[in-house]
mmCIF file of C-alpha atoms and ligand atoms in Angstrom:
data_model
loop_
_atom_site.group_PDB
_atom_site.id
_atom_site.type_symbol
_atom_site.label_atom_id
_atom_site.label_comp_id
_atom_site.label_asym_id
_atom_site.label_seq_id
_atom_site.Cartn_x
_atom_site.Cartn_y
_atom_site.Cartn_z
ATOM 1 C CA MET C 136 -6.324 23.906 -16.082
ATOM 2 C CA MET C 137 -8.704 22.057 -13.806
ATOM 3 C CA SER C 138 -12.447 22.458 -14.069
ATOM 4 C CA HIS C 139 -13.982 24.995 -11.628
ATOM 5 C CA ASP C 140 -16.702 22.445 -10.797
ATOM 6 C CA LEU C 141 -14.195 19.841 -9.667
ATOM 7 C CA GLN C 142 -15.612 17.920 -6.721
ATOM 8 C CA TRP C 143 -13.331 16.767 -3.897
ATOM 9 C CA TYR C 144 -14.125 13.611 -1.904
ATOM 10 C CA TYR C 145 -12.627 12.597 1.451
ATOM 11 C CA PRO C 146 -13.601 8.954 2.023
ATOM 12 C CA GLU C 147 -12.535 7.166 5.189
ATOM 13 C CA LYS C 148 -12.840 3.658 3.770
ATOM 14 C CA ILE C 149 -11.044 2.127 0.815
ATOM 15 C CA SER C 150 -14.305 0.525 -0.351
ATOM 16 C CA GLU C 151 -15.907 4.014 -0.597
ATOM 17 C CA ALA C 152 -12.899 5.341 -2.524
ATOM 18 C CA LEU C 153 -13.079 2.386 -4.901
ATOM 19 C CA LYS C 154 -16.769 3.024 -5.619
ATOM 20 C CA LEU C 155 -15.978 6.669 -6.399
ATOM 21 C CA ILE C 156 -13.127 5.999 -8.823
ATOM 22 C CA LYS C 157 -15.279 3.516 -10.758
ATOM 23 C CA LYS C 158 -17.273 6.559 -11.901
ATOM 24 C CA ASP C 159 -16.278 8.379 -15.038
ATOM 25 C CA GLY C 160 -13.829 11.293 -14.564
ATOM 26 C CA ILE C 161 -13.096 10.628 -10.891
ATOM 27 C CA ILE C 162 -9.576 9.635 -9.855
ATOM 28 C CA LEU C 163 -7.485 9.290 -6.703
ATOM 29 C CA HIS C 164 -5.394 12.205 -5.495
ATOM 30 C CA ALA C 165 -2.257 11.263 -3.523
ATOM 31 C CA GLY C 166 0.684 13.715 -3.685
ATOM 32 C CA GLY C 167 -0.993 15.489 -6.603
ATOM 33 C CA THR C 168 2.379 16.209 -8.259
ATOM 34 C CA ARG C 169 1.411 14.448 -11.481
ATOM 35 C CA ILE C 170 -2.247 15.436 -11.560
ATOM 36 C CA LEU C 171 -1.213 19.114 -11.393
ATOM 37 C CA LYS C 172 1.009 18.731 -14.424
ATOM 38 C CA THR C 173 -1.455 16.895 -16.643
ATOM 39 C CA GLU C 174 -4.275 18.294 -18.741
ATOM 40 C CA ALA C 175 -6.986 17.738 -16.142
ATOM 41 C CA ARG C 176 -9.897 19.540 -17.824
ATOM 42 C CA HIS C 177 -11.806 16.286 -18.258
ATOM 43 C CA LEU C 178 -11.668 15.495 -14.539
ATOM 44 C CA LYS C 179 -14.922 15.702 -12.583
ATOM 45 C CA GLY C 180 -13.692 14.667 -9.169
ATOM 46 C CA LEU C 181 -10.632 13.952 -7.037
ATOM 47 C CA VAL C 182 -10.619 11.420 -4.220
ATOM 48 C CA ASP C 183 -8.217 12.473 -1.491
ATOM 49 C CA ILE C 184 -6.419 9.440 -0.013
ATOM 50 C CA SER C 185 -5.251 11.048 3.231
ATOM 51 C CA ARG C 186 -8.006 9.513 5.407
ATOM 52 C CA LEU C 187 -7.558 5.991 4.043
ATOM 53 C CA LYS C 188 -4.732 5.156 6.467
ATOM 54 C CA LEU C 189 -2.364 4.145 3.683
ATOM 55 C CA ASN C 190 0.640 5.941 5.123
ATOM 56 C CA TYR C 191 2.622 3.307 7.060
ATOM 57 C CA ILE C 192 5.815 1.312 6.799
ATOM 58 C CA ARG C 193 6.370 -1.783 8.930
ATOM 59 C CA LYS C 194 8.328 -5.005 9.101
ATOM 60 C CA GLU C 195 6.358 -8.266 9.113
ATOM 61 C CA GLY C 196 8.639 -11.288 9.403
ATOM 62 C CA LYS C 197 11.132 -10.941 6.566
ATOM 63 C CA ASN C 198 8.967 -8.492 4.613
ATOM 64 C CA ILE C 199 8.953 -4.734 4.607
ATOM 65 C CA ILE C 200 5.446 -3.478 3.911
ATOM 66 C CA ILE C 201 5.068 0.029 2.537
ATOM 67 C CA GLY C 202 1.595 1.588 2.448
ATOM 68 C CA SER C 203 0.861 3.296 -0.881
ATOM 69 C CA GLY C 204 0.261 6.656 0.816
ATOM 70 C CA SER C 205 3.862 6.762 2.093
ATOM 71 C CA THR C 206 5.910 9.517 0.504
ATOM 72 C CA PHE C 207 9.383 9.096 -0.949
ATOM 73 C CA THR C 208 10.694 10.915 2.152
ATOM 74 C CA ASP C 209 8.905 8.470 4.485
ATOM 75 C CA VAL C 210 10.558 5.538 2.702
ATOM 76 C CA ILE C 211 14.012 7.172 2.687
ATOM 77 C CA ASN C 212 13.754 7.916 6.434
ATOM 78 C CA TYR C 213 12.626 4.357 7.217
ATOM 79 C CA CYS C 214 15.446 2.802 5.167
ATOM 80 C CA ARG C 215 18.078 5.013 6.785
ATOM 81 C CA LYS C 216 16.756 4.355 10.281
ATOM 82 C CA THR C 217 16.618 0.581 9.837
ATOM 83 C CA ASN C 218 19.634 0.252 7.549
ATOM 84 C CA SER C 219 17.570 -1.628 4.986
ATOM 85 C CA LEU C 220 16.785 -1.495 1.237
ATOM 86 C CA SER C 221 19.802 0.689 0.498
ATOM 87 C CA GLY C 222 19.325 0.517 -3.308
ATOM 88 C CA LEU C 223 15.735 1.766 -3.084
ATOM 89 C CA CYS C 224 16.777 4.443 -0.598
ATOM 90 C CA MET C 225 19.559 5.609 -2.928
ATOM 91 C CA ALA C 226 17.162 5.801 -5.902
ATOM 92 C CA LEU C 227 14.415 7.699 -4.092
ATOM 93 C CA SER C 228 16.755 10.158 -2.420
ATOM 94 C CA GLU C 229 18.023 11.263 -5.846
ATOM 95 C CA ALA C 230 14.516 11.868 -7.236
ATOM 96 C CA ALA C 231 13.259 15.425 -7.866
ATOM 97 C CA SER C 232 13.708 17.823 -4.904
ATOM 98 C CA THR C 233 13.069 17.754 -1.153
ATOM 99 C CA PRO C 234 9.648 19.497 -1.337
ATOM 100 C CA LEU C 235 8.558 17.108 -4.122
ATOM 101 C CA ARG C 236 9.842 14.013 -2.300
ATOM 102 C CA ASN C 237 7.768 15.143 0.682
ATOM 103 C CA ARG C 238 4.627 14.882 -1.490
ATOM 104 C CA MET C 239 5.250 12.159 -4.083
ATOM 105 C CA THR C 240 3.756 8.873 -2.905
ATOM 106 C CA ILE C 241 4.594 5.278 -3.679
ATOM 107 C CA GLY C 242 1.038 4.573 -4.957
ATOM 108 C CA GLY C 243 0.841 7.666 -7.190
ATOM 109 C CA SER C 244 4.290 6.955 -8.596
ATOM 110 C CA LEU C 245 3.464 3.324 -9.351
ATOM 111 C CA LYS C 246 0.171 4.123 -11.077
ATOM 112 C CA ASP C 247 1.735 6.998 -12.990
ATOM 113 C CA PHE C 248 5.002 5.266 -14.070
ATOM 114 C CA PRO C 249 6.628 8.285 -15.714
ATOM 115 C CA VAL C 250 9.486 7.545 -18.099
ATOM 116 C CA TRP C 251 11.822 9.173 -15.531
ATOM 117 C CA SER C 252 10.582 6.978 -12.660
ATOM 118 C CA SER C 253 13.161 6.450 -9.902
ATOM 119 C CA LEU C 254 10.949 3.851 -8.264
ATOM 120 C CA TYR C 255 10.393 1.139 -10.848
ATOM 121 C CA SER C 256 13.891 -0.158 -11.557
ATOM 122 C CA PRO C 257 14.826 -0.839 -7.897
ATOM 123 C CA LEU C 258 11.375 -2.297 -7.161
ATOM 124 C CA ILE C 259 11.556 -4.739 -10.090
ATOM 125 C CA ALA C 260 15.195 -5.561 -9.282
ATOM 126 C CA LEU C 261 14.150 -6.347 -5.694
ATOM 127 C CA ASN C 262 11.199 -8.397 -6.962
ATOM 128 C CA ALA C 263 8.680 -6.279 -5.022
ATOM 129 C CA GLN C 264 5.000 -7.221 -4.962
ATOM 130 C CA VAL C 265 2.176 -4.733 -5.323
ATOM 131 C CA GLU C 266 -1.125 -5.312 -3.531
ATOM 132 C CA LEU C 267 -4.292 -3.885 -5.024
ATOM 133 C CA VAL C 268 -7.933 -3.361 -4.209
ATOM 134 C CA GLY C 269 -10.413 -3.603 -7.070
ATOM 135 C CA VAL C 270 -8.773 -6.314 -9.185
ATOM 136 C CA LYS C 271 -6.995 -9.588 -8.285
ATOM 137 C CA GLU C 272 -5.167 -8.911 -5.044
ATOM 138 C CA ALA C 273 -1.418 -9.024 -5.716
ATOM 139 C CA TYR C 274 1.135 -8.992 -8.537
ATOM 140 C CA SER C 275 4.856 -8.635 -8.860
ATOM 141 C CA VAL C 276 5.608 -5.038 -9.844
ATOM 142 C CA GLU C 277 6.989 -6.484 -13.075
ATOM 143 C CA ASP C 278 3.683 -8.223 -13.929
ATOM 144 C CA TYR C 279 1.684 -5.195 -12.835
ATOM 145 C CA VAL C 280 3.104 -3.409 -15.880
ATOM 146 C CA ARG C 281 3.747 -6.346 -18.212
ATOM 147 C CA LYS C 282 0.161 -7.604 -17.892
ATOM 148 C CA ASN C 283 -1.236 -4.066 -18.208
ATOM 149 C CA ILE C 284 -2.922 -4.189 -14.801
ATOM 150 C CA ILE C 285 -1.571 -0.643 -14.384
ATOM 151 C CA LYS C 286 -4.206 0.541 -16.889
ATOM 152 C CA THR C 287 -7.185 -0.848 -14.951
ATOM 153 C CA LYS C 288 -9.178 1.034 -12.301
ATOM 154 C CA HIS C 289 -7.911 -0.013 -8.866
ATOM 155 C CA ILE C 290 -6.377 1.256 -5.667
ATOM 156 C CA ILE C 291 -2.828 0.281 -4.769
ATOM 157 C CA SER C 292 -2.888 -0.522 -1.068
ATOM 158 C CA GLN C 293 0.748 -1.460 -0.385
ATOM 159 C CA ILE C 294 3.961 -2.899 -1.695
ATOM 160 C CA VAL C 295 5.830 -5.794 -0.132
ATOM 161 C CA ILE C 296 9.597 -6.186 -0.379
ATOM 162 C CA LYS C 297 11.619 -9.050 1.101
ATOM 163 C CA ASP C 298 14.382 -7.683 3.314
ATOM 164 C CA GLU C 299 17.170 -10.142 2.513
ATOM 165 C CA LYS C 300 20.532 -9.343 4.017
ATOM 166 C CA ASP C 301 22.334 -11.350 1.308
ATOM 167 C CA VAL C 302 20.793 -9.201 -1.463
ATOM 168 C CA ILE C 303 22.792 -6.175 -2.545
ATOM 169 C CA CYS C 304 21.343 -3.614 -4.912
ATOM 170 C CA HIS C 305 22.833 -0.552 -6.577
ATOM 171 C CA VAL C 306 21.162 2.024 -8.809
ATOM 172 C CA ARG C 307 22.307 4.711 -11.208
ATOM 173 C CA ARG C 308 20.376 7.435 -13.003
ATOM 174 C CA PHE C 309 21.468 9.400 -16.033
ATOM 175 C CA ASN C 310 20.972 13.147 -15.981
ATOM 176 C CA ILE C 311 23.374 15.958 -16.671
ATOM 177 C CA VAL C 312 21.916 18.460 -14.214
ATOM 178 C CA ARG C 313 20.994 17.164 -10.762
ATOM 179 C CA PHE C 314 17.455 18.628 -10.815
ATOM 180 C CA GLU C 315 16.388 17.282 -14.184
ATOM 181 C CA TYR C 316 14.150 14.392 -15.142
ATOM 182 C CA PRO C 317 16.490 11.408 -15.467
ATOM 183 C CA ILE C 318 16.873 9.905 -18.953
ATOM 184 C CA PHE C 319 17.084 6.379 -17.547
ATOM 185 C CA ASN C 320 17.276 4.593 -14.217
ATOM 186 C CA LEU C 321 19.269 1.395 -13.917
ATOM 187 C CA ALA C 322 19.183 -1.063 -11.007
ATOM 188 C CA VAL C 323 21.126 -4.265 -10.433
ATOM 189 C CA ALA C 324 20.303 -6.563 -7.509
ATOM 190 C CA LEU C 325 22.431 -9.599 -6.661
ATOM 191 C CA LYS C 326 21.824 -12.338 -4.144
ATOM 192 C CA VAL C 327 25.219 -13.535 -2.971
ATOM 193 C CA LYS C 328 26.300 -16.629 -1.038
ATOM 194 C CA ASN C 329 29.983 -17.332 -0.272
ATOM 195 C CA ASN C 330 31.041 -14.801 -2.880
ATOM 196 C CA ILE C 331 29.001 -16.504 -5.603
ATOM 197 C CA VAL C 332 26.044 -14.790 -7.264
ATOM 198 C CA VAL C 333 23.044 -17.088 -6.730
ATOM 199 C CA ASP C 334 20.443 -14.754 -8.207
ATOM 200 C CA ALA C 335 20.572 -11.562 -10.252
ATOM 201 C CA ARG C 336 18.108 -9.020 -11.604
ATOM 202 C CA VAL C 337 19.112 -6.290 -14.042
ATOM 203 C CA VAL C 338 16.434 -3.689 -14.821
ATOM 204 C CA ILE C 339 16.376 -0.397 -16.691
ATOM 205 C CA THR C 340 13.571 2.146 -17.184
ATOM 206 C CA GLY C 341 13.454 5.039 -19.666
ATOM 207 C CA VAL C 342 13.894 2.627 -22.589
ATOM 208 C CA THR C 343 11.537 1.631 -25.397
ATOM 209 C CA GLY C 344 8.778 -0.555 -23.925
ATOM 210 C CA ARG C 345 8.980 1.346 -20.585
ATOM 211 C CA PHE C 346 11.325 -1.100 -18.849
ATOM 212 C CA HIS C 347 13.571 -3.994 -19.730
ATOM 213 C CA ARG C 348 15.043 -6.885 -17.770
ATOM 214 C CA PHE C 349 18.275 -8.285 -19.130
ATOM 215 C CA LYS C 350 17.849 -11.981 -18.492
ATOM 216 C CA SER C 351 20.946 -12.999 -20.489
ATOM 217 C CA SER C 352 23.092 -10.573 -18.470
ATOM 218 C CA GLU C 353 21.570 -12.012 -15.289
ATOM 219 C CA LYS C 354 22.240 -15.574 -16.472
ATOM 220 C CA ALA C 355 25.876 -14.748 -17.171
ATOM 221 C CA LEU C 356 26.287 -13.616 -13.539
ATOM 222 C CA ILE C 357 24.387 -16.423 -11.794
ATOM 223 C CA GLY C 358 26.515 -19.285 -10.440
ATOM 224 C CA ASN C 359 29.719 -17.282 -10.709
ATOM 225 C CA ALA C 360 32.051 -15.083 -8.724
ATOM 226 C CA LEU C 361 32.246 -11.555 -10.162
ATOM 227 C CA THR C 362 35.501 -11.897 -12.096
ATOM 228 C CA ASP C 363 36.446 -9.431 -14.822
ATOM 229 C CA ASP C 364 35.651 -12.078 -17.467
ATOM 230 C CA ILE C 365 32.176 -12.708 -16.066
ATOM 231 C CA ILE C 366 31.443 -8.981 -15.855
ATOM 232 C CA THR C 367 32.563 -8.502 -19.468
ATOM 233 C CA LYS C 368 30.416 -11.432 -20.630
ATOM 234 C CA SER C 369 27.375 -10.120 -18.780
ATOM 235 C CA SER C 370 27.928 -6.604 -20.209
ATOM 236 C CA GLU C 371 27.867 -7.969 -23.767
ATOM 237 C CA TYR C 372 24.205 -8.926 -23.272
ATOM 238 C CA PHE C 373 23.321 -5.535 -21.811
ATOM 239 C CA THR C 374 22.034 -3.690 -24.898
ATOM 240 C CA PRO C 375 19.242 -1.248 -23.895
ATOM 241 C CA LYS C 376 17.289 0.400 -26.721
ATOM 242 C CA PHE C 377 16.213 4.022 -26.422
ATOM 243 C CA HIS C 378 14.041 6.527 -28.237
ATOM 244 C CA SER C 379 15.680 9.580 -29.707
ATOM 245 C CA ASP C 380 14.940 13.183 -28.732
ATOM 246 C CA TYR C 381 16.523 16.613 -29.064
ATOM 247 C CA LYS C 382 18.944 15.826 -26.229
ATOM 248 C CA TYR C 383 20.727 12.573 -27.051
ATOM 249 C CA SER C 384 20.762 9.918 -29.751
ATOM 250 C CA PRO C 385 19.698 6.354 -28.813
ATOM 251 C CA GLU C 386 23.284 5.209 -29.478
ATOM 252 C CA TYR C 387 24.710 7.719 -27.014
ATOM 253 C CA ARG C 388 22.195 6.693 -24.349
ATOM 254 C CA GLU C 389 23.042 3.050 -24.907
ATOM 255 C CA HIS C 390 26.739 3.837 -24.570
ATOM 256 C CA VAL C 391 26.209 5.693 -21.272
ATOM 257 C CA ALA C 392 23.973 2.912 -19.948
ATOM 258 C CA LYS C 393 26.664 0.328 -20.739
ATOM 259 C CA VAL C 394 29.290 2.366 -18.892
ATOM 260 C CA TYR C 395 26.934 2.673 -15.908
ATOM 261 C CA TYR C 396 26.172 -1.045 -15.982
ATOM 262 C CA ASN C 397 29.877 -1.836 -15.765
ATOM 263 C CA ASP C 398 30.322 0.679 -12.945
ATOM 264 C CA ILE C 399 27.435 -0.764 -10.944
ATOM 265 C CA VAL C 400 28.577 -4.365 -11.256
ATOM 266 C CA ASN C 401 32.109 -3.370 -10.245
ATOM 267 C CA GLU C 402 30.734 -1.464 -7.232
ATOM 268 C CA LEU C 403 28.745 -4.557 -6.252
ATOM 269 C CA LYS C 404 31.886 -6.670 -6.643
ATOM 270 C CA LYS C 405 33.649 -4.417 -4.123
ATOM 271 C CA GLU C 406 30.690 -4.686 -1.747
ATOM 272 C CA MET C 407 30.824 -8.496 -1.908
ATOM 273 C CA LYS C 408 34.332 -8.525 -0.417
HETATM 274 C C1 LIG G 284 9.623 18.668 -11.443
HETATM 275 C C2 LIG G 284 9.378 17.207 -11.117
HETATM 276 C C3 LIG G 284 10.451 16.326 -11.092
HETATM 277 C C4 LIG G 284 10.221 14.968 -10.807
HETATM 278 N N1 LIG G 284 11.287 14.102 -10.793
HETATM 279 C C5 LIG G 284 11.083 12.799 -10.507
HETATM 280 C C6 LIG G 284 12.164 11.868 -10.459
HETATM 281 O O1 LIG G 284 13.334 12.195 -10.659
HETATM 282 N N2 LIG G 284 11.875 10.570 -10.165
HETATM 283 C C7 LIG G 284 10.591 10.143 -9.911
HETATM 284 O O2 LIG G 284 10.387 8.955 -9.639
HETATM 285 N N3 LIG G 284 9.549 11.004 -9.936
HETATM 286 C C8 LIG G 284 9.766 12.312 -10.213
HETATM 287 N N4 LIG G 284 8.704 13.177 -10.212
HETATM 288 C C9 LIG G 284 7.381 12.701 -9.755
HETATM 289 C C10 LIG G 284 6.544 12.020 -10.824
HETATM 290 O O3 LIG G 284 6.632 12.639 -12.078
HETATM 291 C C11 LIG G 284 5.065 11.996 -10.395
HETATM 292 O O4 LIG G 284 4.605 13.343 -10.328
HETATM 293 C C12 LIG G 284 4.829 11.346 -9.036
HETATM 294 O O5 LIG G 284 5.489 10.119 -9.002
HETATM 295 C C13 LIG G 284 3.338 11.111 -8.782
HETATM 296 O O6 LIG G 284 3.120 10.783 -7.440
HETATM 297 P P1 LIG G 284 1.928 11.481 -6.613
HETATM 298 O O7 LIG G 284 1.842 10.816 -5.290
HETATM 299 O O8 LIG G 284 2.114 12.962 -6.598
HETATM 300 O O9 LIG G 284 0.686 11.058 -7.513
HETATM 301 P P2 LIG G 284 -0.640 11.876 -7.936
HETATM 302 O O10 LIG G 284 -0.271 13.024 -8.827
HETATM 303 O O11 LIG G 284 -1.485 12.167 -6.744
HETATM 304 O O12 LIG G 284 -1.354 10.735 -8.798
HETATM 305 C C14 LIG G 284 -0.757 10.198 -9.964
HETATM 306 C C15 LIG G 284 -1.702 9.115 -10.534
HETATM 307 O O13 LIG G 284 -1.774 7.997 -9.646
HETATM 308 C C16 LIG G 284 -3.122 7.741 -9.230
HETATM 309 N N5 LIG G 284 -3.012 7.272 -7.836
HETATM 310 C C17 LIG G 284 -2.551 7.958 -6.773
HETATM 311 N N6 LIG G 284 -2.503 7.165 -5.678
HETATM 312 C C18 LIG G 284 -2.941 5.940 -6.069
HETATM 313 C C19 LIG G 284 -3.124 4.671 -5.403
HETATM 314 N N7 LIG G 284 -2.862 4.494 -4.103
HETATM 315 N N8 LIG G 284 -3.609 3.634 -6.138
HETATM 316 C C20 LIG G 284 -3.889 3.760 -7.466
HETATM 317 N N9 LIG G 284 -3.743 4.934 -8.137
HETATM 318 C C21 LIG G 284 -3.269 6.003 -7.448
HETATM 319 C C22 LIG G 284 -3.842 9.074 -9.407
HETATM 320 O O14 LIG G 284 -5.230 8.889 -9.592
HETATM 321 C C23 LIG G 284 -3.157 9.614 -10.670
HETATM 322 O O15 LIG G 284 -3.713 9.010 -11.821
HETATM 323 C C24 LIG G 284 8.904 14.518 -10.509
HETATM 324 C C25 LIG G 284 7.823 15.416 -10.527
HETATM 325 C C26 LIG G 284 8.038 16.739 -10.817
HETATM 326 C C27 LIG G 284 6.868 17.688 -10.792
#
């Protein structure tokens, strides 16, 4: 339940919004899909972001810039129209439902980072940067969480992703029923030159510690063609650790994740040809 005295604010400048959220009990409201589900009794005010002009997606040189007010649907439509960021597009189009994807924003989803996030694993795999107002300007999405910047008071203004045609990225989420919070989201991005992997990023969310990058798995891929031996070697280092709940044991989750990891790398191998 929200308080009946909840005050709404509609600033037109980011600086005004920033001043407001520095006050106790006042937070930003983007899609509102998370705020509605949380115990919001302590909230005194909500700052609507719709007049802050944060809903845009554009290409600048090699970068795709996504304003934090863009919804999942906006991003999916842009990616389909421009044939870019297929891994991110795949991940977002599987999230929640159409009405929810029409509301959920990139900024709200980054700040919230639910355990079922569809956004984080592809963004970290693609080495996306997040630009902020209120603290130091920019971080990699990975550092944004690792350095606990996510917990500070700030406004996410945009994310920046390099659109590299030699980077291929696939994602996979684990859920039994299509409309169910995913247990984990796995993303693998490879930079490929002449059939050799020159860079690799393997990221999973939904694990203990929120997310994990498998640097040894990445190392096993880098400098090599994707042969069966290399894929097997890389898989040996892919050992995600999960919490237990009433649904599945950590061992079962790890087993499924390993199967998915193998599937993804084999799909990427086919795409390299
Ligand atoms: C039934 C259901 C299923 C779902 N399934 C999935 C799924 O499969 N995958 C997935 O990724 N998500 C899923 N979600 C969405 C997810 O749980 C969050 O609700 C959503 O990502 C929040 O985005 P929002 O724009 O609605 O944020 P809001 O609810 O508006 O805000 C969330 C938080 O972010 C802060 N915030 C908002 N904008 C900014 C900004 N620009 N800068 C800094 N802070 C900001 C707010 O103050 C608040 O603390 C699901 C949600 C529901 C209800």
